[in-house]
Coordinates of C-alpha atoms and ligand atoms in Angstrom, one line a residue:
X1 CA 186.1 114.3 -37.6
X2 CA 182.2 112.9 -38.4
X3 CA 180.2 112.8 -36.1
X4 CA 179.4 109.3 -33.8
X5 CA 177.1 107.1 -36.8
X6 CA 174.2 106.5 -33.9
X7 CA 172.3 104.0 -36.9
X8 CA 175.6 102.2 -36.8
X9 CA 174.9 98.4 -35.6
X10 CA 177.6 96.2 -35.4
X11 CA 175.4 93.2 -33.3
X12 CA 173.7 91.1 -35.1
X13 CA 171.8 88.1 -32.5
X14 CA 170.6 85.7 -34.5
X15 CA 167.2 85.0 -32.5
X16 CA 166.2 88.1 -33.6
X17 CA 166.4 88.1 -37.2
X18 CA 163.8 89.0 -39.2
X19 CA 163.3 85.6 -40.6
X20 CA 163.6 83.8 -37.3
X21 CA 160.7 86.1 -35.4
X22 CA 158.6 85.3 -38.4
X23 CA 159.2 81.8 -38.4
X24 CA 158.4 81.5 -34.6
X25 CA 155.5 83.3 -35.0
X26 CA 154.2 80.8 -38.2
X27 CA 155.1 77.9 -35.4
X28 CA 153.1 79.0 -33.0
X29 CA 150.2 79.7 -35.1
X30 CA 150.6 76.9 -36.5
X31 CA 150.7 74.6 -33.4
X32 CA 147.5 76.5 -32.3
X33 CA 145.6 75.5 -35.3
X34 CA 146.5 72.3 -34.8
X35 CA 145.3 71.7 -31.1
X36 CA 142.6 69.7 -31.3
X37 CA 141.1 70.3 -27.6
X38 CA 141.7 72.9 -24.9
X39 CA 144.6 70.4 -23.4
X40 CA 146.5 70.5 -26.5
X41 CA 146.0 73.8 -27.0
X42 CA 147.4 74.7 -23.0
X43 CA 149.7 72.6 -24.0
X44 CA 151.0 74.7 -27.2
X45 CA 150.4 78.0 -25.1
X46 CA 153.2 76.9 -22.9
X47 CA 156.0 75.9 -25.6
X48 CA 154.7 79.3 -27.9
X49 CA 153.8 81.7 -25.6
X50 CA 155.2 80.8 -22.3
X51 CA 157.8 82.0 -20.3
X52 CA 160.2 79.8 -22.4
X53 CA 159.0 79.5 -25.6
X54 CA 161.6 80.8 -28.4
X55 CA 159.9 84.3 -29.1
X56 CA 160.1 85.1 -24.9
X57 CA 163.8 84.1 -24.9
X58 CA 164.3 86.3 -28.1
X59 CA 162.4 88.7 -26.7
X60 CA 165.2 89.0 -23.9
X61 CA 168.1 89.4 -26.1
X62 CA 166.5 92.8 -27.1
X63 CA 167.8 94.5 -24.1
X64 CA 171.8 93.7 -25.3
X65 CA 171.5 95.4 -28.5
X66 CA 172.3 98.8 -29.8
X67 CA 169.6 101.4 -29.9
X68 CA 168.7 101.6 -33.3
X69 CA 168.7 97.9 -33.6
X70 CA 166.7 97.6 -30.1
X71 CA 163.6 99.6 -31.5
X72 CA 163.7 97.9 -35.3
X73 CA 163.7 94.2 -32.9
X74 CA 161.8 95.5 -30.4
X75 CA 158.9 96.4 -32.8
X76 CA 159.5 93.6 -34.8
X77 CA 159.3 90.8 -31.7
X78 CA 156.0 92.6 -30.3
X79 CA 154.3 92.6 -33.4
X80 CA 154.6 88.3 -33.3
X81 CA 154.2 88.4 -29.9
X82 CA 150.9 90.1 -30.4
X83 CA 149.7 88.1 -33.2
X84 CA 150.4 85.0 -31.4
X85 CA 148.8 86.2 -28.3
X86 CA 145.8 86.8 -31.0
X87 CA 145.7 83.7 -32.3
X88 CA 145.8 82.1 -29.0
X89 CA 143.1 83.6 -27.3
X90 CA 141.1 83.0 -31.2
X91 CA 141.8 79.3 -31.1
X92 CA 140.6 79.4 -27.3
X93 CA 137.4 81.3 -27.8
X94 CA 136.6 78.3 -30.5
X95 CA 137.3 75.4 -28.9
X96 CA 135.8 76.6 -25.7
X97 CA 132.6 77.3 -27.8
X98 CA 133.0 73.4 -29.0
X99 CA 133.2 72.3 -25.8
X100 CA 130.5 73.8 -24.3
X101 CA 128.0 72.3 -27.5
X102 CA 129.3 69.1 -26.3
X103 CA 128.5 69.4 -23.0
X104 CA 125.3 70.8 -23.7
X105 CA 124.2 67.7 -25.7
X106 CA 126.5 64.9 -23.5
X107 CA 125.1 65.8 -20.5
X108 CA 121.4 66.9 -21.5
X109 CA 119.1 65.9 -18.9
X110 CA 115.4 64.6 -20.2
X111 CA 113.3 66.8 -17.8
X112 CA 110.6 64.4 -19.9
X113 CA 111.6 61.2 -18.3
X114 CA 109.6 59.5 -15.5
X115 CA 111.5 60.3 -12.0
X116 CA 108.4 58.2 -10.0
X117 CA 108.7 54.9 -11.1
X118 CA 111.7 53.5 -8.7
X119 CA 109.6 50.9 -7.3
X120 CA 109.6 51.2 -3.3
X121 CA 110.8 48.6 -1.1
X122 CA 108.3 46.0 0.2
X123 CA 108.5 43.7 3.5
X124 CA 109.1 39.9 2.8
X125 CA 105.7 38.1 2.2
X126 CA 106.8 36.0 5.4
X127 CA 107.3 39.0 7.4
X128 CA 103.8 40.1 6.5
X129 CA 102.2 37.0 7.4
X130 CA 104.5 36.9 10.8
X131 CA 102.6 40.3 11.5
X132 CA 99.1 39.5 10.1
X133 CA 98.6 36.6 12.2
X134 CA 100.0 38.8 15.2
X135 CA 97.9 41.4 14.7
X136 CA 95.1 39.1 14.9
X137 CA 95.8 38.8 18.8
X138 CA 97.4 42.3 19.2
X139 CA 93.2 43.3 18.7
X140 CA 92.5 41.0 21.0
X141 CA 94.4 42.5 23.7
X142 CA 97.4 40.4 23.6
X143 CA 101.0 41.6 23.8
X144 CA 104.2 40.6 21.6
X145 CA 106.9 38.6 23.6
X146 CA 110.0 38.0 22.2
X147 CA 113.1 36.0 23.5
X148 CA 116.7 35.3 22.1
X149 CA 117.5 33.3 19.2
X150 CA 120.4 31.7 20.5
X151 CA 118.5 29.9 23.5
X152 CA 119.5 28.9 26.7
X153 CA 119.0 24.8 26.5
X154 CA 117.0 25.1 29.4
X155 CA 114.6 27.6 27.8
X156 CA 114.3 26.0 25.6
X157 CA 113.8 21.9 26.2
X158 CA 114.3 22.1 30.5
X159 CA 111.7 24.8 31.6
X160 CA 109.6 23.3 29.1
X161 CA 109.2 19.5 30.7
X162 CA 111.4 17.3 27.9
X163 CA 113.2 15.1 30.6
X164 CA 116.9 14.7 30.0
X165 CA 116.8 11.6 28.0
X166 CA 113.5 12.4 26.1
X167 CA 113.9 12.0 22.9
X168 CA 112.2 15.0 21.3
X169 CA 116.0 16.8 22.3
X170 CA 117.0 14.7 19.4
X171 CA 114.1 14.7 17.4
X172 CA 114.0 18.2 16.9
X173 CA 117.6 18.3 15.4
X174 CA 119.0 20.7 17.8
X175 CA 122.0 23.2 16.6
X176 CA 123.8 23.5 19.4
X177 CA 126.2 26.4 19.8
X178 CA 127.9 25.7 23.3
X179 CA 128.1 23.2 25.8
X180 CA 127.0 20.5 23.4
X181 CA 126.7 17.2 26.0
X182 CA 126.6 18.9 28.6
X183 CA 124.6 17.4 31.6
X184 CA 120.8 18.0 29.8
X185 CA 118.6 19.1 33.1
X186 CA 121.0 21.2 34.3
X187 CA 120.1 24.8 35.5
X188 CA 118.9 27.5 33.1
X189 CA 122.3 29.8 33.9
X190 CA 124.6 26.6 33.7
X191 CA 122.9 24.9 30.7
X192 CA 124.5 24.9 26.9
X193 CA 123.1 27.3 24.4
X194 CA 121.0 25.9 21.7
X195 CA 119.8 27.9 18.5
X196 CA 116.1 28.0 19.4
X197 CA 113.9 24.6 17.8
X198 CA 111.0 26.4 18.2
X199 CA 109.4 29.9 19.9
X200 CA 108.0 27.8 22.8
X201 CA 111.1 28.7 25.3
X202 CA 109.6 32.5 25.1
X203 CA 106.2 31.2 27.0
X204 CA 109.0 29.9 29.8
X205 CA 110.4 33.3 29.8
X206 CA 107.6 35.5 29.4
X207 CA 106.1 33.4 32.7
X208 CA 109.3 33.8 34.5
X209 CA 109.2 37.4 33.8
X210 CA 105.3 38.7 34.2
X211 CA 102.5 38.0 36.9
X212 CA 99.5 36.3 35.6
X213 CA 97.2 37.3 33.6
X214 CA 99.6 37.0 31.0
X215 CA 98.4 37.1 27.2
X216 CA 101.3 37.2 24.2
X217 CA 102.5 35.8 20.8
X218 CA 105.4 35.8 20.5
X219 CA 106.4 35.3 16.6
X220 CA 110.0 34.4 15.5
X221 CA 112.7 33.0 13.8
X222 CA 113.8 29.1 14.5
X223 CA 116.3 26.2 14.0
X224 CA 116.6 23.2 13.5
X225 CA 119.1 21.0 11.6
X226 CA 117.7 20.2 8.4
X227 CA 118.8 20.6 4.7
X228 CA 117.3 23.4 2.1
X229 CA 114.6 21.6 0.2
X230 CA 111.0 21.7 -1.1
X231 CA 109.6 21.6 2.1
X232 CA 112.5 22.1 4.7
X233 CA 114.8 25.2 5.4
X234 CA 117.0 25.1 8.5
X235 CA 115.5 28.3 9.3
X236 CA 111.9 29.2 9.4
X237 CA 109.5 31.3 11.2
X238 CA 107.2 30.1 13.9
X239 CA 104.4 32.1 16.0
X240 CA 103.0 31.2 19.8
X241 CA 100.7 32.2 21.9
X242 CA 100.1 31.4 25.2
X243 CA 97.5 32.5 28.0
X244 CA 97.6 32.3 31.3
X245 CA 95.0 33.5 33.6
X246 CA 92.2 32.1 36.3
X247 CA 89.6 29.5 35.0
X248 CA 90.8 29.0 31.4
X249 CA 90.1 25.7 29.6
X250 CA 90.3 23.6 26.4
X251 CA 87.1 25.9 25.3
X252 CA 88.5 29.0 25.4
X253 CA 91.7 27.7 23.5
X254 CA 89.3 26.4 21.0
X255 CA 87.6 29.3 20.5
X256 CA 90.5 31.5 20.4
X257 CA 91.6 29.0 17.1
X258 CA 88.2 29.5 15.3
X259 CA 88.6 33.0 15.8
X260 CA 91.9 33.5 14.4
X261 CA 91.1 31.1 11.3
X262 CA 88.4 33.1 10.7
X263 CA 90.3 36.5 10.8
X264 CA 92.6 34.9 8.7
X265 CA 91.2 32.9 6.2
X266 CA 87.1 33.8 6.3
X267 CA 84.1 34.0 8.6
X268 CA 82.8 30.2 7.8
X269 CA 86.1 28.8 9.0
X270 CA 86.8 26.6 12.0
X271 CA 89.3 24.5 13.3
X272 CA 89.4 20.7 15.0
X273 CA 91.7 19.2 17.4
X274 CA 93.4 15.7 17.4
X275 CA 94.9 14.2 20.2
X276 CA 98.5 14.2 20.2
X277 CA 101.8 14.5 22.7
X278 CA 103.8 17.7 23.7
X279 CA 105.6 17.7 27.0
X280 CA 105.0 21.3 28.1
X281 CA 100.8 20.8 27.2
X282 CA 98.8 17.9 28.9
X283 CA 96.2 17.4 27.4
X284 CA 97.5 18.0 23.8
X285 CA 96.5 18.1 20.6
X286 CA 97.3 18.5 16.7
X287 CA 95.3 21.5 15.5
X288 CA 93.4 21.1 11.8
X289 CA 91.7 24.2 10.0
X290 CA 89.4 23.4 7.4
X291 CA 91.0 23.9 3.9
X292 CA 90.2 27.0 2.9
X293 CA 90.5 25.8 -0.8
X294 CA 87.7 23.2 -1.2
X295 CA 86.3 23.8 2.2
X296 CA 85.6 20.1 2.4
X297 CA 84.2 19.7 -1.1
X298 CA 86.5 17.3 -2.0
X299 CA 86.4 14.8 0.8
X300 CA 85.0 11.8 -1.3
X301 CA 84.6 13.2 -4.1
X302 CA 87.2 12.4 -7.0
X303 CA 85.3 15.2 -9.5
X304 CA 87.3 17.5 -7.6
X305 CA 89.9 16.8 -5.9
X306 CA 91.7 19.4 -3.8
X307 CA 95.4 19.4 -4.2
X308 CA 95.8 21.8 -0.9
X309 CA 94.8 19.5 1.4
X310 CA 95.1 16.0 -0.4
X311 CA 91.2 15.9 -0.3
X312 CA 91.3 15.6 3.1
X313 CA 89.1 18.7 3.3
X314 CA 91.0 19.3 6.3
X315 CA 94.8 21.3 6.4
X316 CA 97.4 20.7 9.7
X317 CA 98.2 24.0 11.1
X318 CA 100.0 23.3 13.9
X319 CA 100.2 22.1 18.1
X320 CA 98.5 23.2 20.9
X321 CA 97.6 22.2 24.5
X322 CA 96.4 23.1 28.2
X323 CA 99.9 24.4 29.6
X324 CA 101.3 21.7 31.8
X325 CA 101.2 22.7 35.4
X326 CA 104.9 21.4 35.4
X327 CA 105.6 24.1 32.9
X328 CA 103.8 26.2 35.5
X329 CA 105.6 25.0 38.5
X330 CA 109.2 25.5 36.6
X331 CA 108.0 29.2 36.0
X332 CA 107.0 30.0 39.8
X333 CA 103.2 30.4 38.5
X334 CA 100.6 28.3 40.9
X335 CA 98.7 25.8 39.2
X336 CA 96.4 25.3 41.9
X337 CA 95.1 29.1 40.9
X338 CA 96.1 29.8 37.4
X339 CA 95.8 27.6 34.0
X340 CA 96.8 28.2 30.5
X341 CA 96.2 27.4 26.9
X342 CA 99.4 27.9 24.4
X343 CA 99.8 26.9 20.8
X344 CA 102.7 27.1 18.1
X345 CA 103.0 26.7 14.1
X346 CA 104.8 27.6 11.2
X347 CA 104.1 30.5 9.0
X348 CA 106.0 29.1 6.1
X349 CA 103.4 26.2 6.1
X350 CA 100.8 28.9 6.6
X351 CA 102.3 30.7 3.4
X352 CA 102.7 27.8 1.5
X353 CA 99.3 26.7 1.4
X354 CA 97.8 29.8 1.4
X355 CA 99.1 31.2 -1.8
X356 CA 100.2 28.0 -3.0
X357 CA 103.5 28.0 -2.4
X358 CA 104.7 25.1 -3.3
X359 CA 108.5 25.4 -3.0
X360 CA 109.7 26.5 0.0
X361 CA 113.5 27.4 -1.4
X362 CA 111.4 30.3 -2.9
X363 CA 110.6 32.1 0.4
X364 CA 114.5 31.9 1.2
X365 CA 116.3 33.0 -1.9
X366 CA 115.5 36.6 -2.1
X367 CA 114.2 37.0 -5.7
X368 CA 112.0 40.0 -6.0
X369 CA 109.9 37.9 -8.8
X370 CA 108.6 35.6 -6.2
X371 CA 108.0 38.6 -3.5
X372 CA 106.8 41.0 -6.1
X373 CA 103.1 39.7 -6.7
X374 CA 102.5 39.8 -2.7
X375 CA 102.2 43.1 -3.1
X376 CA 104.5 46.3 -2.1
X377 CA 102.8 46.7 1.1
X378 CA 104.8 48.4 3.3
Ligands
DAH430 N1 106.8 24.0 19.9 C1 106.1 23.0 19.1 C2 106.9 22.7 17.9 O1 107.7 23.4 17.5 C3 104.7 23.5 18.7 C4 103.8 23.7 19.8 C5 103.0 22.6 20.2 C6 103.7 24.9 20.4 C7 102.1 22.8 21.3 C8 102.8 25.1 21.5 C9 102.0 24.0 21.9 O2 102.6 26.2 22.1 O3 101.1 24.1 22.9 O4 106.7 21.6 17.3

């Protein structure tokens, strides 16, 4: 009897033959040359190389066969395996190369480029105006006062000597947020609310709420009911002052004008008053600056007219008055020891004419190309 023929191999898989390892391995190497990107290329790792790709299940009919025929499949699976593993890593190292280039040039920073010239933020022209004419006083020794926008109507016409029926509660085209009809003269914690018509209710307050001497401006946004156009907005910006002390009179609330025209618009300036009717001032008057355009040059004198002030020579700034000693009375301050001068205009106005403003839709619309040549003070 012969001997057992160990090279005998009756099992013949046919994963593993010869020209099926070879052809696996030219798929895979094909697919990796074909992977365009490092996602394709994962992508052809897992079908070639992965745990399921045709040479790993191959690989795992080895273990069945004979073992002659395992080594000749063994050897002959590892050396595609190992090619493909090659090749993968090859095809990896390029495209990871190709990547990185791109990166470097997509997301290049300019080191060259300017990283100063965001422009900074600037406060609204109005704003600065608001705070110029307040700082006038502020040197002066005054305080700031402020009160609530949406106004007790008793603040703001009551304390303030408009009678029930007077018709300035119409006239000033009230917005009224509650208690509209209600009984007008009613008592400040019963009254209806009212969006402020003006910053005149804070004088009420600030007297309810100090001792004399008392000395504020009290700057502030107001109300009133009319419609967005060249020279209206329903809301606008008003400044007040009012002093209250022992002995004061018409003089020193003249003087106090001159001096803040002068701070404000130049030493030679001055102001004049006109007669004229608020309830909460008696006397009272219209207050005039001189226009600081023409500075009178072009009162009768049509060679040059002045289009600031009509040629009147002469610019409306605002009211102003002794404070009524009913205003007093209503505020618990004695008008038998104490008096008081208080005045009240617009800063829009103030604006318009003096940087020629002449629209006043443009203080209200936000566009940085009117606010911009004001200046980015801060
Ligand atoms: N409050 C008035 C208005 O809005 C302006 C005013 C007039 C204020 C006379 C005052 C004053 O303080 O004394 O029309």
């Amino acid at each position: 009897m012969s001997a057992p023929n160990k090279s005998y191999d009756p099992v013949e898989v046919e994963a593993l033959k010869p020209e099926n390892i070879e052809r696996m391995r030219d798929e895979a190497l094909a697919a990796f040359d074909a992977a365009a990107d490092l996602d394709a290329l994962a992508q052809a790792k897992t079908a070639h190389a992965g745990g399921t790709s045709p040479l790993s299940l191959a690989n795992r009919e080895i273990g069945a066969l004979p073992p002659q025929a395992k080594a000749e499949a063994g050897k002959r699976v590892g050396m595609a395996r190992g090619q493909v593993n090659k090749a993968l890593a090859a095809r990896q190292a390029v495209l990871e190369a190709e990547r990185d280039e791109r990166v470097l040039v997509e997301e290049a920073v300019d080191v060259t480029l300017p990283y100063d010239r965001v422009p900074s933020g600037a406060r609204h022209p109005l704003t600065t105006m608001m705070e110029r004419v307040a700082d006038v006083f502020v040197g002066m020794g005054y305080e700031i006062a402020e009160g609530p926008e949406a106004e007790a109507e008793w603040f703001n016409f009551d304390a303030l000597n408009f009678t029930p029926d007077h018709p300035a509660r119409q006239m000033q085209d009230t917005f009224f947020v509650r208690g509209e009809g209600q009984e007008p003269g009613s008592r400040e914690d019963e009254s209806g609310i009212v969006l402020r018509t003006h910053t005149s209710p804070v004088q009420a307050r600030t007297l309810l709420d100090r001792e004399p001497p008392v000395y504020v401006v009290c700057p502030g946004r107001v109300y009133r009911t009319d419609e967005l156009d060249a020279t209206h907005t329903p809301v606008f910006h008003q400044i007040e002052l009012l002093a209250v002390d022992e002995g004061l009179t018409m003089a020193d609330l003249k003087g106090t004008l001159d001096h803040m025209v002068q701070a404000l618009f130049g030493p030679d300036m001055k102001t004049r008053l006109r007669p004229n009717f608020f309830p909460f001032t008696e006397p009272s008057a219209e207050m005039d600056m001189v226009c600081y355009v023409c500075r009178g040059a072009s009162v009768g004198n049509p060679e040059r007219p002045c289009r600031t002030c009509g040629s009147e020579g002469w610019i409306e700034l605002g009211g102003c008055g002794m404070v009524n000693p009913k205003v007093l009375v209503a505020c618990g301050v004695d008008p038998e020891k104490y008096s008081g001068f208080a005045f009240g205009f617009g800063i829009e106005r103030m604006l318009m004419f003096r940087h020629n403003v002449e629209d006043m839709r443009d203080m209200v619309e936000g566009d940085i190309r009117f606010t911009r040549p004001f200046g980015m003070e801060i």
